[in-house]
Amino acid sequence: MIPPEDERDPRSLLGPLSELRLRELLTEVQERIEQIIEARDHVDGLLEAMLAVTSGLDLDDTLRTIVHAAINLVDARYGALGVLGPGEDLAEFVFEGIDDETRAEIGDLPKGRGVLGFLIINPKPIRLKDMSHHPASVGFPPHHPPMRTFLGVPVQIRDEVFGNLYLTEKANGLPFTEDDEAILRALAAAAGIAIENARLYEQSRIRQAWLEATREIATELLAGSETVDVLQVIADDALELTRADSTFLAVPDDPQTPSDDVTELVVTVSAGNVPDRVIGGAIPLEGSSSGEAFRSRMPLRVDRLAFDPGFDATTPFAPPWFSRFVPPNR
């Protein structure tokens, strides 16, 4: 006998559609729980990254740590931090994800053109599903790995834009999300503080090192040391202070010759990666970087050290070089 409709067990009214809806609800709850766990993991990862980038005081190490942390936080394959120089060019490009062999095949590092330049001119976060579709895109040089998805965020120190963080190729070919952008913006804020601290520490370290170097040179002079020994101290200190690969010091052959009458300089001492055969070599003032610094009595920075063709001993040296002349007291 079938009971009247109003006396049926309510559970018997759960038909297939109701059961399907229940499964959907359970699935939705599970997904939300997973999202909460994922969000918590992102927050934990962000906090760890912020602690990592703010813990160091060496500027170069700090920049590399920032790039590494950014890649891990948003699951990117490639990452870079472009440091702004004068104008709208990049003075430095710290990257991760491209091996040394590929880097050598690509050639020169980016200077800030295309999409990278767009972010320099418009320092606001930008997310792209495909870089090639952006109006500012100029493509990639030969041997450059393919890159489509893109996320860029400026790094500021107070009101100054220090550079930009660039991330490409999110895992599994997915586009970068709003969450990725929010995370990277938070990291960029921490990066700005870390870079400022590293800069201040570096300035303090350099200032202290210059004081110590000046004291050391003054001590040698007051002790009556030989001229060549004092010059060697200067070359050694310059190598350490500038963190250069090589330094050499070139002076007029006769220190009594008036500056206007000097036609060449003689390499007297060196430090670092300088071949022994360079010592004693003559550098003509005409057509040489050292000659230009000598005549102008001003510091000179060049991308490639220029020499007269007769001074072939310097050809193994790699740029950049910093050539400086300090006028003598007369």
XYZ file of C-alpha atoms in Angstrom:
330
model
C 0.000 0.000 0.000
C 1.397 3.400 -0.961
C 1.175 5.923 1.888
C -0.467 9.249 1.246
C 1.853 11.891 -0.227
C 1.803 13.940 2.957
C 2.914 10.925 5.051
C 6.004 10.006 2.975
C 9.497 10.154 4.526
C 11.007 13.486 3.387
C 14.280 11.672 2.606
C 12.506 9.768 -0.123
C 11.962 13.077 -1.924
C 15.738 13.391 -2.563
C 15.768 12.445 -6.171
C 18.722 12.240 -8.529
C 18.721 16.024 -9.125
C 18.931 16.754 -5.397
C 21.793 14.300 -4.960
C 23.634 15.923 -7.861
C 23.226 19.336 -6.271
C 24.566 17.966 -2.981
C 27.640 16.634 -4.751
C 28.133 20.022 -6.400
C 27.901 21.731 -3.019
C 30.467 19.359 -1.505
C 32.791 19.941 -4.467
C 32.393 23.697 -4.119
C 33.187 23.558 -0.402
C 36.254 21.440 -1.112
C 37.470 23.898 -3.760
C 37.020 26.813 -1.388
C 38.970 24.994 1.297
C 41.744 24.354 -1.225
C 41.712 28.027 -2.206
C 42.018 29.040 1.442
C 44.957 26.660 1.888
C 46.556 27.925 -1.327
C 46.054 31.547 -0.266
C 47.610 30.788 3.124
C 50.569 29.126 1.369
C 50.958 32.215 -0.836
C 50.957 34.482 2.210
C 53.515 32.249 3.955
C 55.652 32.218 0.806
C 55.416 35.985 0.473
C 56.447 36.526 4.088
C 59.418 34.193 3.667
C 60.411 35.983 0.458
C 60.136 39.411 2.094
C 62.319 38.252 4.966
C 64.843 36.825 2.500
C 65.183 39.978 0.404
C 65.445 42.275 3.437
C 68.008 40.190 5.322
C 71.049 40.942 3.138
C 73.158 44.079 2.911
C 75.155 43.343 -0.234
C 73.400 45.106 -3.117
C 74.264 42.572 -5.847
C 73.175 39.650 -3.672
C 69.980 41.490 -2.752
C 69.059 42.033 -6.410
C 69.598 38.343 -7.222
C 67.548 37.309 -4.182
C 64.668 39.538 -5.285
C 64.575 37.950 -8.752
C 64.752 34.418 -7.343
C 61.968 35.112 -4.833
C 59.734 36.648 -7.526
C 60.101 33.593 -9.785
C 59.174 31.219 -6.972
C 56.207 33.260 -5.766
C 54.369 33.401 -9.103
C 55.625 30.137 -10.645
C 57.464 31.837 -13.503
C 60.148 30.241 -15.627
C 62.089 33.447 -16.270
C 62.604 36.517 -14.144
C 64.678 39.673 -14.213
C 65.194 42.974 -12.462
C 66.083 45.872 -14.719
C 67.893 48.700 -12.948
C 67.261 52.130 -14.464
C 70.170 54.263 -15.587
C 70.235 57.829 -16.892
C 67.357 58.614 -19.226
C 65.173 55.672 -20.213
C 67.841 52.971 -20.535
C 68.578 50.024 -18.276
C 71.961 50.293 -16.580
C 71.859 46.761 -15.196
C 69.864 43.615 -15.912
C 69.833 40.881 -13.255
C 68.174 37.739 -14.579
C 67.466 34.091 -13.775
C 66.239 31.204 -15.906
C 68.520 31.535 -18.947
C 71.676 29.431 -18.916
C 75.132 30.824 -19.672
C 75.323 29.255 -23.136
C 72.018 30.768 -24.255
C 72.980 34.082 -22.673
C 76.183 34.141 -24.741
C 74.274 33.324 -27.947
C 71.750 36.112 -27.335
C 74.462 38.743 -27.032
C 73.867 42.131 -25.446
C 71.495 42.353 -22.503
C 68.253 44.346 -22.903
C 68.566 48.125 -22.805
C 64.890 48.855 -22.166
C 63.101 48.704 -25.492
C 59.738 47.165 -26.421
C 57.477 46.034 -23.583
C 60.319 46.541 -21.087
C 60.608 50.140 -22.243
C 56.851 50.608 -22.018
C 57.034 49.756 -18.315
C 59.904 52.227 -17.879
C 57.855 55.040 -19.433
C 54.653 53.926 -17.638
C 55.755 52.621 -14.223
C 52.579 50.724 -13.395
C 51.963 46.969 -13.072
C 51.174 45.255 -16.363
C 49.968 41.716 -17.150
C 49.952 40.282 -20.660
C 48.698 36.968 -22.008
C 50.940 37.351 -25.032
C 53.774 39.899 -25.171
C 53.846 39.825 -28.979
C 50.321 41.309 -29.132
C 51.285 44.436 -27.189
C 51.685 47.559 -29.384
C 55.145 48.243 -27.895
C 56.468 44.760 -28.653
C 59.610 44.671 -30.812
C 60.221 40.927 -30.714
C 63.269 39.058 -29.446
C 66.831 38.755 -30.747
C 68.035 35.477 -32.335
C 68.546 32.533 -29.932
C 66.240 34.117 -27.333
C 63.850 31.582 -25.755
C 60.160 32.095 -26.612
C 58.196 34.125 -24.077
C 54.468 34.849 -24.138
C 52.914 35.526 -20.750
C 54.322 38.553 -18.948
C 54.028 40.307 -15.601
C 55.890 43.516 -14.863
C 55.940 45.611 -11.689
C 58.002 48.734 -10.855
C 60.324 48.727 -7.849
C 60.388 52.061 -6.041
C 62.612 53.524 -3.351
C 60.449 56.154 -1.700
C 59.290 58.246 -4.705
C 62.115 57.122 -7.009
C 61.649 54.283 -9.499
C 64.748 52.138 -9.050
C 63.850 49.600 -11.713
C 61.296 47.008 -12.771
C 60.625 43.371 -12.027
C 59.889 41.295 -15.130
C 58.399 37.786 -15.000
C 57.582 35.626 -18.025
C 56.239 32.170 -18.817
C 54.022 31.170 -15.905
C 53.954 27.442 -15.196
C 51.766 25.245 -17.437
C 51.377 28.054 -19.964
C 48.753 29.822 -17.844
C 48.450 33.620 -17.793
C 49.515 35.516 -14.701
C 46.627 36.314 -12.371
C 45.479 39.260 -10.282
C 46.778 37.367 -7.234
C 50.200 37.069 -8.893
C 50.194 40.805 -9.501
C 49.210 41.559 -5.898
C 51.928 39.265 -4.570
C 54.569 40.802 -6.830
C 53.544 44.318 -5.843
C 53.994 43.401 -2.184
C 57.393 41.867 -2.952
C 58.400 44.974 -4.925
C 57.559 47.150 -1.907
C 59.798 45.005 0.306
C 62.455 45.011 -2.416
C 62.514 48.822 -2.411
C 63.244 48.862 1.330
C 65.903 46.154 0.959
C 67.635 47.961 -1.904
C 67.668 51.243 -0.003
C 69.231 49.537 3.023
C 71.813 47.814 0.829
C 72.620 51.107 -0.900
C 73.150 52.906 2.412
C 75.333 50.081 3.677
C 77.338 50.077 0.431
C 77.872 53.835 0.604
C 79.020 53.535 4.216
C 81.348 50.646 3.334
C 82.876 52.510 0.389
C 83.324 55.687 2.432
C 85.129 53.717 5.144
C 87.258 51.898 2.573
C 88.299 55.197 0.956
C 89.317 56.582 4.341
C 91.402 53.481 5.046
C 93.001 53.613 1.587
C 93.836 57.304 1.976
C 95.355 56.620 5.389
C 97.441 53.762 3.989
C 98.782 55.870 1.104
C 99.564 58.784 3.437
C 101.444 56.414 5.743
C 103.569 55.146 2.837
C 104.391 58.692 1.758
C 105.290 59.844 5.264
C 107.458 56.763 5.733
C 109.518 57.789 2.721
C 108.661 54.680 0.679
C 109.867 54.369 -2.898
C 107.584 55.985 -5.467
C 106.873 52.680 -7.213
C 105.807 51.141 -3.879
C 103.364 53.988 -3.227
C 101.951 53.652 -6.744
C 101.486 49.920 -6.190
C 99.492 50.611 -3.020
C 97.289 52.998 -5.027
C 96.707 50.360 -7.748
C 95.907 47.655 -5.183
C 93.490 49.894 -3.304
C 91.775 50.988 -6.541
C 91.280 47.343 -7.521
C 89.627 46.553 -4.190
C 87.542 49.704 -3.952
C 86.084 49.413 -7.465
C 85.813 45.600 -7.421
C 87.441 45.642 -10.831
C 89.098 42.715 -12.599
C 92.165 44.772 -13.434
C 93.789 48.106 -12.738
C 96.959 49.756 -13.958
C 98.569 53.076 -13.280
C 100.263 55.002 -16.088
C 102.386 58.093 -15.461
C 104.679 60.358 -17.505
C 108.134 58.842 -17.947
C 109.695 62.020 -16.540
C 107.634 63.465 -13.663
C 109.337 66.831 -14.153
C 107.985 67.224 -17.705
C 105.227 69.894 -17.890
C 101.804 68.295 -18.500
C 101.323 70.146 -21.794
C 104.566 68.633 -23.125
C 103.763 65.013 -22.225
C 103.074 62.851 -25.305
C 102.842 59.405 -23.748
C 102.307 57.623 -20.451
C 104.217 54.606 -19.156
C 102.421 51.765 -17.330
C 104.292 51.650 -14.029
C 102.283 49.278 -11.823
C 99.218 47.081 -12.110
C 96.926 44.896 -10.028
C 94.544 42.063 -10.798
C 94.289 40.375 -14.174
C 96.953 42.327 -16.060
C 99.641 40.496 -18.100
C 103.205 41.139 -16.916
C 104.207 42.299 -20.386
C 102.034 45.389 -19.968
C 104.370 46.867 -17.332
C 106.691 49.350 -18.976
C 104.471 49.740 -22.039
C 103.963 53.211 -23.470
C 100.496 54.624 -24.077
C 100.336 57.538 -26.533
C 98.107 60.338 -25.318
C 96.681 60.746 -28.795
C 93.780 58.346 -29.388
C 93.893 56.646 -25.978
C 91.409 56.670 -23.109
C 94.184 57.221 -20.568
C 95.457 60.120 -22.636
C 92.017 61.688 -22.683
C 91.747 61.388 -18.884
C 95.266 62.807 -18.458
C 94.582 65.839 -20.636
C 91.126 66.600 -19.215
C 92.239 66.001 -15.602
C 88.812 64.491 -15.059
C 87.569 60.950 -14.309
C 86.556 59.113 -17.458
C 84.385 56.012 -17.802
C 84.343 54.172 -21.117
C 82.725 50.961 -22.367
C 85.831 49.984 -24.311
C 89.334 51.124 -23.467
C 90.892 52.847 -26.478
C 94.589 52.556 -27.235
C 96.962 53.470 -30.003
C 97.361 50.428 -32.315
C 100.995 50.163 -31.233
C 99.951 49.237 -27.682
C 98.827 45.718 -28.516
C 99.557 44.284 -25.074
C 96.196 45.459 -23.761
C 94.006 43.668 -26.284
C 93.139 40.756 -23.920
C 91.388 43.141 -21.543
C 87.601 43.174 -21.530
C 85.355 46.236 -21.045
C 84.167 48.157 -19.142
C 87.219 50.115 -17.935
C 87.393 53.152 -15.717
C 90.359 55.382 -16.486
C 91.157 58.165 -14.063
C 93.838 60.834 -13.784
C 94.650 62.631 -10.537
C 96.572 65.844 -11.217
C 99.851 66.154 -9.280
C 100.461 68.907 -6.791
C 102.935 71.325 -8.345
